[in-house]
Short mmCIF file of C-alpha atoms in Angstrom, two decimals:
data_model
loop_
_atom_site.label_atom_id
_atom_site.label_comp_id
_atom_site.label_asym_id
_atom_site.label_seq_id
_atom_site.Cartn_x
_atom_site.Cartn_y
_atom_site.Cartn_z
CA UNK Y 189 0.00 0.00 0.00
CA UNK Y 190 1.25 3.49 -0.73
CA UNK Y 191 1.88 5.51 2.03
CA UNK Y 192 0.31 8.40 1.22
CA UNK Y 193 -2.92 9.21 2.65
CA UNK Y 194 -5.64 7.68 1.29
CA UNK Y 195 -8.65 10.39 0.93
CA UNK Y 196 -12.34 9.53 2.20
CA UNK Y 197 -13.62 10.32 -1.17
CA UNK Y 198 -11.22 6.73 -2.06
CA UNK Y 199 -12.12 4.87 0.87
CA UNK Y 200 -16.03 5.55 0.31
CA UNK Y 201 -16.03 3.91 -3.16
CA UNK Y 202 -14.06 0.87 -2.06
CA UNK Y 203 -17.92 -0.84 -0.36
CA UNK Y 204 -19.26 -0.06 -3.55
CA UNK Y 205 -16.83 -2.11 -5.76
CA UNK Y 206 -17.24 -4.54 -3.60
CA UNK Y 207 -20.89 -4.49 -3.73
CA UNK Y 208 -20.69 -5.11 -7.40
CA UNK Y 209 -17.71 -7.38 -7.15
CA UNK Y 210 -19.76 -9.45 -5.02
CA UNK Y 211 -22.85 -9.75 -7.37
CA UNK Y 212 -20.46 -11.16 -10.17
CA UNK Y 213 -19.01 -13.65 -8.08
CA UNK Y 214 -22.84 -15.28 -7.35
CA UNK Y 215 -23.17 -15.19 -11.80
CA UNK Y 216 -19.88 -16.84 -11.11
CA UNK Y 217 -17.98 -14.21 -13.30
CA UNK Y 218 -14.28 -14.77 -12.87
CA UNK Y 219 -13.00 -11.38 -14.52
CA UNK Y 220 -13.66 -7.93 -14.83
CA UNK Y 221 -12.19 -5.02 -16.45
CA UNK Y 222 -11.96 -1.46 -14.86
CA UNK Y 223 -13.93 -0.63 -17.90
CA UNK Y 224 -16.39 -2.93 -17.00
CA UNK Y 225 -16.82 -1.98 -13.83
CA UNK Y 226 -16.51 1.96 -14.51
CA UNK Y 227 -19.58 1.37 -16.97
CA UNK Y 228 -21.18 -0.44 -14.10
CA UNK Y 229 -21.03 1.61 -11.32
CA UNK Y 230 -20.96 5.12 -13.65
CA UNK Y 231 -17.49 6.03 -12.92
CA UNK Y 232 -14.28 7.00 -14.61
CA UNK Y 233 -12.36 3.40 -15.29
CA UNK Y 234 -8.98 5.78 -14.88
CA UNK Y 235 -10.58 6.54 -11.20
CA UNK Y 236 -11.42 2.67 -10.20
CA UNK Y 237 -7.83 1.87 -11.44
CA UNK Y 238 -6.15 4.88 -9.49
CA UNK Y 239 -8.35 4.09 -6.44
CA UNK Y 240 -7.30 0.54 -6.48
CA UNK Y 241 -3.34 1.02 -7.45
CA UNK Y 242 -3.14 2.81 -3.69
CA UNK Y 243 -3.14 -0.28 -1.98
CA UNK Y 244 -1.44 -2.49 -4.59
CA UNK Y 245 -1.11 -4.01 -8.20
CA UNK Y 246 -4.01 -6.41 -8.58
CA UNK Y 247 -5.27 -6.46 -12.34
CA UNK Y 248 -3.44 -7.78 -14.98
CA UNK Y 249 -2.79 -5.87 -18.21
CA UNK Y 250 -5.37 -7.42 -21.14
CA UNK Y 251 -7.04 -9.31 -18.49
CA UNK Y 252 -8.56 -7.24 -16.18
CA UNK Y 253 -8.99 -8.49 -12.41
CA UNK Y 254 -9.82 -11.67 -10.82
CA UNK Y 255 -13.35 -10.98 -9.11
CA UNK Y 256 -12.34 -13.62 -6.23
CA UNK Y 257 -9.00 -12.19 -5.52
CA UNK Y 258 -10.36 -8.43 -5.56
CA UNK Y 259 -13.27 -9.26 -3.51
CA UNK Y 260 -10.87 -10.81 -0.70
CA UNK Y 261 -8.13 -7.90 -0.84
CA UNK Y 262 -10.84 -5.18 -0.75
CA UNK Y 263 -11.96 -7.33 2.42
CA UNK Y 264 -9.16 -7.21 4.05
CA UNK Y 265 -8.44 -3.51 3.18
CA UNK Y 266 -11.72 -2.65 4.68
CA UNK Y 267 -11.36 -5.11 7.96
CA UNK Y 268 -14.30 -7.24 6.65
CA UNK Y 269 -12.29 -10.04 7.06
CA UNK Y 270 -12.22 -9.24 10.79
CA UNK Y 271 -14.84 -9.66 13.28
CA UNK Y 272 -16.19 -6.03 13.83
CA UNK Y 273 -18.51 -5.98 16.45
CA UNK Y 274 -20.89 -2.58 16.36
CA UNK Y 275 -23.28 -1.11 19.38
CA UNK Y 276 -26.65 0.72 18.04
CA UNK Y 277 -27.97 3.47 20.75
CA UNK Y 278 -31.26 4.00 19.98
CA UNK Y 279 -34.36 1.86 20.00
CA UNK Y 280 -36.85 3.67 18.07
CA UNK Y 281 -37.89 2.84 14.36
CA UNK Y 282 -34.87 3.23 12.86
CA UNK Y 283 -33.16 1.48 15.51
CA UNK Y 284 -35.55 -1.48 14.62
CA UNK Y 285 -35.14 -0.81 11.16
CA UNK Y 286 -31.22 -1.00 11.20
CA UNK Y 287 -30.81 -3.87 13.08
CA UNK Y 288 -33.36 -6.02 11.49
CA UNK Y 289 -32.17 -4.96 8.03
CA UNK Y 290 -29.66 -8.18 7.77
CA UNK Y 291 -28.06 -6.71 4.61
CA UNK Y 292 -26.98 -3.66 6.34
CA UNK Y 293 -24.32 -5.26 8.30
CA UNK Y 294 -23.08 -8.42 6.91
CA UNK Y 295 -20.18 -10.40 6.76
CA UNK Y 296 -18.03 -10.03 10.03
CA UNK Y 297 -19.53 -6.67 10.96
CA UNK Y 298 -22.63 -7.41 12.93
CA UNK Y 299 -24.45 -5.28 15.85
CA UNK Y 300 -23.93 -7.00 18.79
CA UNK Y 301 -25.21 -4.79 21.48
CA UNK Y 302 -28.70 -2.09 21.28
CA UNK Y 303 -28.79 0.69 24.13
CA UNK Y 304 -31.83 2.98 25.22
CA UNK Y 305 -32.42 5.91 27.80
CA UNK Y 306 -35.90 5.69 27.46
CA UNK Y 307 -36.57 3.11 30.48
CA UNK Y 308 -40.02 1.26 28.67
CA UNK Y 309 -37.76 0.42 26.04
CA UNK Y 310 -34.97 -1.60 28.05
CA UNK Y 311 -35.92 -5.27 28.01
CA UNK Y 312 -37.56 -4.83 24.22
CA UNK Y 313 -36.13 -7.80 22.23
CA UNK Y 314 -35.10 -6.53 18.36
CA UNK Y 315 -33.30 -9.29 16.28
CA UNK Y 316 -32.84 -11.92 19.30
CA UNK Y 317 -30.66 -8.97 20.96
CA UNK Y 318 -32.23 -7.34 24.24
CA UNK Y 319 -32.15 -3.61 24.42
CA UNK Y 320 -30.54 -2.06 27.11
CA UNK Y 321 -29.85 0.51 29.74
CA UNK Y 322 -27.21 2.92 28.90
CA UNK Y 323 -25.91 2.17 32.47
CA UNK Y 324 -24.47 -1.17 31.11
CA UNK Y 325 -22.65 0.39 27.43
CA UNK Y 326 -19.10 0.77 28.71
CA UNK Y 327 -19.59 -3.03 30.06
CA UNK Y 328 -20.78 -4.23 27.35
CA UNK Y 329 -18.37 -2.66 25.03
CA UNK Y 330 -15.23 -4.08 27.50
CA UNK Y 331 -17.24 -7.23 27.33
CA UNK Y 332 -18.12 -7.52 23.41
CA UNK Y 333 -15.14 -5.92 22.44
CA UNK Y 334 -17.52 -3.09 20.46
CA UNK Y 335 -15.26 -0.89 18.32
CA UNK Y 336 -18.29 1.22 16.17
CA UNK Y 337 -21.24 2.99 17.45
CA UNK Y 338 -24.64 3.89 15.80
CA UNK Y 339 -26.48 6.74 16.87
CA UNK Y 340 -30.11 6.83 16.07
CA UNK Y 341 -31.64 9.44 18.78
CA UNK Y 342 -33.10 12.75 18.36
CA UNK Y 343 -30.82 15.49 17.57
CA UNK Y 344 -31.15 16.92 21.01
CA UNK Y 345 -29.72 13.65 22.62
CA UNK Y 346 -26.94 12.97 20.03
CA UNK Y 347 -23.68 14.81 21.29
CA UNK Y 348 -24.40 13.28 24.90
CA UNK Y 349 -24.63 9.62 23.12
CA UNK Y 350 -21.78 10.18 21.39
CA UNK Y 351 -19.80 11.53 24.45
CA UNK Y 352 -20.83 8.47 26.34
CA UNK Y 353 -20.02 5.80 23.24
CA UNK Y 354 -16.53 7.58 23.14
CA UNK Y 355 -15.92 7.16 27.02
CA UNK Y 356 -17.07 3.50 26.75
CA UNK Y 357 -14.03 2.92 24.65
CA UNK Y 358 -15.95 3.25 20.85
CA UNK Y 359 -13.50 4.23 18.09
CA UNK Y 360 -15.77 5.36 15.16
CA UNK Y 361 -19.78 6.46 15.22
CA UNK Y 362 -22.05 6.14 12.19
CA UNK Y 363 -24.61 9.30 13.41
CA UNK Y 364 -28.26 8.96 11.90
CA UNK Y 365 -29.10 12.16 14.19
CA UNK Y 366 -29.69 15.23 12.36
CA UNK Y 367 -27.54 16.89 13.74
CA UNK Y 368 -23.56 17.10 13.82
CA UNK Y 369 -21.64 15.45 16.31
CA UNK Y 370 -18.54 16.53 17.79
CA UNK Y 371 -15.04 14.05 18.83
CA UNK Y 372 -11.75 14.28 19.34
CA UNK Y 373 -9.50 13.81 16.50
CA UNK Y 374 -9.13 10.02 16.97
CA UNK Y 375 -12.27 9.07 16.64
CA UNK Y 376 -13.65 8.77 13.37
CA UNK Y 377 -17.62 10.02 12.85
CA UNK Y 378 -19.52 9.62 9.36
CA UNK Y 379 -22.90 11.38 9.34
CA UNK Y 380 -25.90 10.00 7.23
CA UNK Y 381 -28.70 12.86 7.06
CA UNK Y 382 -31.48 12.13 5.60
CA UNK Y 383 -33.08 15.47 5.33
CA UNK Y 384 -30.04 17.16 4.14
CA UNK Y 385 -30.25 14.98 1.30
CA UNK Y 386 -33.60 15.18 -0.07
CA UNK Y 387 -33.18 19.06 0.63
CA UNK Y 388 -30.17 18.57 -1.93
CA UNK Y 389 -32.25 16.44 -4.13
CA UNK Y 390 -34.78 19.27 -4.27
CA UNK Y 391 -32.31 21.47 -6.35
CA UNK Y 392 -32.28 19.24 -8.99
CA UNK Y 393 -35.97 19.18 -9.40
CA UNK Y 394 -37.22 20.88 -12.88
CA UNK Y 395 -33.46 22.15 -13.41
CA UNK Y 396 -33.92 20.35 -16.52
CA UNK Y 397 -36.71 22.33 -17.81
CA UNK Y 398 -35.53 25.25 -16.75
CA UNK Y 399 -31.99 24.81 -18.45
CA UNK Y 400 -34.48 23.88 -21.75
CA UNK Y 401 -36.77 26.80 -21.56
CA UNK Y 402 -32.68 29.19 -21.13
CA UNK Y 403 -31.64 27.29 -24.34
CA UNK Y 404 -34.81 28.36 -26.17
CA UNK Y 405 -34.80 31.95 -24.64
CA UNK Y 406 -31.13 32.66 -26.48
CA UNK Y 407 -32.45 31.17 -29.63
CA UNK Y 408 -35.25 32.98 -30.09
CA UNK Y 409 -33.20 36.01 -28.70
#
């Protein structure tokens, strides 16, 4: 591997090769071309090769790359080949909907552990796992050996979740609050918002016409 840094942007496309790496495997596809793949997954095949020549030389000039061997490098560049265990704090619907959505954590990665303030909660049962009191997380994590946190309260609640998965020991959060969530340097937080998003998505919404109806106005200008 290079020893450069390796930027987000990078590290966030590596899942999705994967993803598609994966599918190819169960058509039992042995080979793939970063042309292939770039046509696939609508990206640049200069990009997919660049992205992949950071952490070593695995395609083969006029062949491509071996689906199998890709699939288990990626793995093990992303630490899917070790056993990742993952606390969720927050036992509301998304909560539910997280943890019993089976292809949202798969392989080695698996929540292990689900956490609750709200006291009629604790006891709950989601996905055979029990939910409990946030007096037992840094236990639990010492016990379970819990290295990423989820965060699915209201935005009010989120910093003081996060403060508390960070004391427990937790070395990256995945924060579905809508809020952002502050940490010292060493701990790694990814925010998925939904609302910021579809407010995004919103932009694009007639642009089309709109950049139409321009065209025709300098035309007939």
């Amino acid at each position: 591997m290079k020893s450069e840094k390796i930027s987000e942007a990078v590290v966030r496309r590596l899942p999705v090769y994967l993803r598609y790496l994966n599918e190819l495997q169960k058509r039992e596809v042995s080979t793939v071309s970063s042309q292939e793949l770039g046509q696939k997954l609508d990206l640049n095949p200069a990009q997919i090769r660049k992205d992949l020549a950071y952490f070593g030389d695995f395609g083969r000039k006029g062949i491509g790359y071996d689906v199998s061997y890709l699939i288990e490098k990626i793995r093990q560049i992303l630490k899917l080949d070790q056993k990742i265990n993952v606390a969720l704090v927050g036992a509301g619907n998304l909560g539910h909907a997280l943890s019993n959505y089976n292809a949202f954590l798969k392989d080695n990665m698996k929540i292990v552990a689900i956490f609750d303030s709200y006291s009629p909660k604790v006891g709950m049962k989601i996905n055979n796992l029990t939910v409990q009191p946030m007096e037992e997380l840094e236990k639990t994590v010492h016990e379970y050996g819990i290295r990423i946190g989820i965060i699915t309260v209201p935005d009010f609640e989120a910093q003081n979740v996060a403060n508390q998965l960070i004391a427990a020991g937790i070395e990256a959060i995945l924060n579905f609050a809508p809020t952002i969530v502050k940490a010292p340097p060493h701990i790694r937080i990814h925010t998925a918002d939904f609302t910021t998003d579809l407010q995004s998505l919103a932009y694009y919404l007639d642009n089309g016409k709109e950049e139409a109806s321009h065209d025709d106005n300098e035309v007939d200008g």
